[in-house]
XYZ file of C-alpha atoms in Angstrom:
202
model
C 8.804 -2.482 15.118
C 12.286 -1.961 14.994
C 14.294 1.214 15.872
C 15.076 1.811 12.324
C 11.833 1.594 10.691
C 10.556 3.696 13.858
C 12.995 6.199 12.762
C 12.019 6.434 9.111
C 8.247 6.568 10.072
C 9.103 9.770 12.223
C 11.179 11.358 9.349
C 8.774 10.557 6.995
C 6.281 12.268 8.847
C 8.193 15.493 9.516
C 9.000 15.938 6.115
C 5.131 15.697 4.929
C 3.732 17.682 7.905
C 6.154 20.449 7.189
C 6.561 20.333 3.458
C 2.918 18.989 2.264
C 0.704 19.882 5.419
C -0.085 16.182 5.766
C -3.443 15.392 7.072
C -4.553 11.834 8.078
C -7.909 10.814 8.218
C -9.609 7.260 9.412
C -6.688 5.868 11.800
C -9.664 4.651 13.650
C -10.288 2.155 11.391
C -6.690 0.081 11.138
C -6.958 -3.162 13.631
C -4.959 -2.936 16.328
C -3.687 -6.643 16.085
C -4.359 -9.152 13.476
C -3.126 -9.310 9.865
C -4.661 -7.321 6.901
C -4.240 -6.057 3.439
C -3.744 -2.228 2.965
C -4.822 -1.300 -0.482
C -4.477 2.298 -1.921
C -4.522 4.048 -5.075
C -1.453 4.705 -6.383
C -0.272 8.080 -7.313
C 3.270 8.503 -6.813
C 6.753 7.274 -5.114
C 5.464 9.200 -2.056
C 2.627 6.618 -1.537
C 4.308 4.162 0.347
C 6.104 6.141 3.396
C 2.852 8.666 3.508
C 0.511 5.218 3.914
C 3.084 3.986 6.755
C 4.386 6.856 8.487
C 1.489 7.338 11.143
C 0.405 3.664 10.936
C 0.789 2.146 14.509
C 1.407 -1.272 12.805
C 5.173 -2.745 11.064
C 3.914 -2.297 7.668
C 5.323 -4.728 4.893
C 5.905 -3.631 1.313
C 6.731 -4.543 -2.193
C 9.866 -3.206 -3.629
C 11.177 -3.843 -6.988
C 13.651 -6.940 -6.583
C 16.936 -4.741 -9.030
C 16.809 -2.341 -5.944
C 17.672 -5.379 -3.535
C 21.512 -4.317 -4.083
C 24.429 -1.993 -1.934
C 23.233 0.420 0.408
C 19.890 1.097 -1.000
C 19.020 -2.359 -0.838
C 20.361 -2.596 2.868
C 17.939 0.422 3.666
C 14.935 -0.850 1.739
C 15.340 -4.690 3.625
C 15.062 -2.854 7.009
C 11.997 -0.713 6.089
C 10.145 -4.187 5.843
C 10.254 -4.298 2.111
C 9.742 -7.489 0.115
C 11.437 -7.983 -3.460
C 9.407 -8.748 -6.333
C 9.516 -9.202 -10.115
C 7.092 -6.423 -11.734
C 6.661 -8.750 -14.837
C 4.505 -11.301 -12.576
C 4.207 -12.627 -9.185
C 6.298 -15.630 -8.519
C 5.612 -18.692 -6.305
C 8.672 -17.743 -3.960
C 7.305 -14.258 -3.556
C 3.875 -15.053 -2.831
C 4.830 -17.865 -0.159
C 6.778 -15.007 1.311
C 3.629 -12.875 1.904
C 1.681 -15.291 2.768
C 3.999 -15.940 5.610
C 3.993 -12.461 5.786
C 0.319 -12.447 6.598
C 0.315 -15.760 8.620
C 2.416 -14.121 11.333
C 0.203 -11.580 11.951
C 1.649 -8.042 10.237
C 0.067 -5.875 7.513
C 0.589 -5.799 3.915
C 0.969 -2.731 1.594
C -0.512 -3.447 -2.092
C -1.847 -1.205 -5.125
C -4.604 -3.043 -6.970
C -4.004 -0.699 -10.125
C -0.360 -2.354 -10.163
C 1.262 1.120 -11.014
C 1.094 4.499 -10.605
C -1.422 6.684 -12.036
C -0.675 8.625 -15.645
C -3.254 11.051 -15.267
C -4.161 11.611 -10.885
C -7.525 9.250 -11.579
C -8.229 5.809 -10.458
C -6.944 2.744 -12.623
C -8.700 -0.525 -13.269
C -7.531 -3.093 -10.804
C -5.116 -6.013 -11.376
C -6.248 -9.343 -10.467
C -2.740 -9.805 -8.081
C -4.618 -8.016 -5.003
C -7.673 -10.236 -5.524
C -5.338 -13.508 -6.194
C -3.451 -12.658 -2.625
C -6.505 -12.043 -0.532
C -7.934 -14.898 -1.720
C -5.047 -16.761 -0.703
C -4.207 -15.391 2.594
C -8.208 -14.992 3.810
C -7.611 -11.733 5.633
C -9.434 -8.758 5.707
C -8.655 -5.232 3.910
C -8.096 -1.864 4.867
C -8.978 0.247 1.965
C -7.336 3.595 1.731
C -7.367 6.504 -0.160
C -4.396 9.411 -1.172
C -5.134 12.789 -2.333
C -2.613 15.408 -3.713
C 0.231 12.978 -4.743
C -0.405 13.053 -7.669
C 0.450 16.758 -8.037
C 3.207 16.576 -5.445
C 5.398 14.066 -7.109
C 3.305 12.464 -10.056
C 4.669 10.421 -13.225
C 6.764 12.991 -15.470
C 7.803 15.130 -12.174
C 11.669 15.034 -10.780
C 11.254 16.703 -7.806
C 8.240 17.279 -5.256
C 6.140 20.309 -5.530
C 6.633 22.130 -1.861
C 3.344 23.067 -0.187
C 1.162 21.029 -2.289
C -1.341 19.177 0.382
C -1.602 15.529 0.627
C -4.138 13.694 2.590
C -4.310 9.872 3.496
C -7.975 8.418 4.646
C -8.124 5.244 5.645
C -12.007 3.725 5.316
C -13.856 1.105 7.015
C -12.403 -2.466 7.107
C -13.712 -5.060 4.723
C -13.740 -8.217 6.241
C -12.778 -11.631 4.562
C -16.521 -12.361 4.043
C -17.572 -9.991 1.839
C -15.031 -11.659 -0.709
C -15.919 -14.876 -0.429
C -18.240 -15.387 -4.089
C -18.728 -18.752 -6.288
C -16.575 -17.950 -9.323
C -13.540 -19.682 -10.994
C -10.244 -18.539 -9.386
C -9.713 -16.109 -12.252
C -13.155 -14.354 -11.940
C -12.984 -14.342 -8.221
C -9.632 -12.712 -8.113
C -10.969 -9.790 -10.464
C -13.921 -9.836 -8.625
C -12.581 -8.796 -5.324
C -10.009 -6.696 -6.992
C -12.644 -4.823 -8.245
C -14.607 -4.625 -4.833
C -11.393 -3.218 -3.154
C -10.829 -0.531 -6.020
C -14.662 0.274 -5.595
C -13.978 0.893 -1.860
C -10.834 3.261 -2.546
C -13.405 5.068 -4.765
C -16.176 5.402 -2.250
C -13.868 6.890 0.181
C -14.525 10.812 0.740
């Protein structure tokens, strides 16, 4: 973990703790070593730093490829961000993601593909199913609560004082996703199973 990444973690944690009464649950479910996909619901732009600020691992993130320019590009690149085309997961990005996971590092993915417009869980996309199927790694489900009220779609400034909670659920081993389906059906099956696990987190 680089000093810059560690500094960003601490800064994010302080912000969430001071301004949003940040609460974290289930940290004991996070694997101490080895690759995994961290799969969470997606409520706001605050989700990635909130999910990673107390994680004792070097978490990798997706970021829109158009952001990798200038000072912002330098910053997000040094925060383990992986450039991705929002319209589709191209072969180059897939190879990079699989390389990250094969090196033993975790990756954050939002199965819904985009932020919720209502605060409720959306429908899963097959992208996370494809990644799990290709990488053959376990999945750590997580649930975010409160981020939509703080900075959901349509809000420009975060609402100070609103509580933010992150809960990590039990780890799902890869064997749980093995099923006798065609490729496309298998990806959807995996994605739905992951969303179910997120929904079941209390």
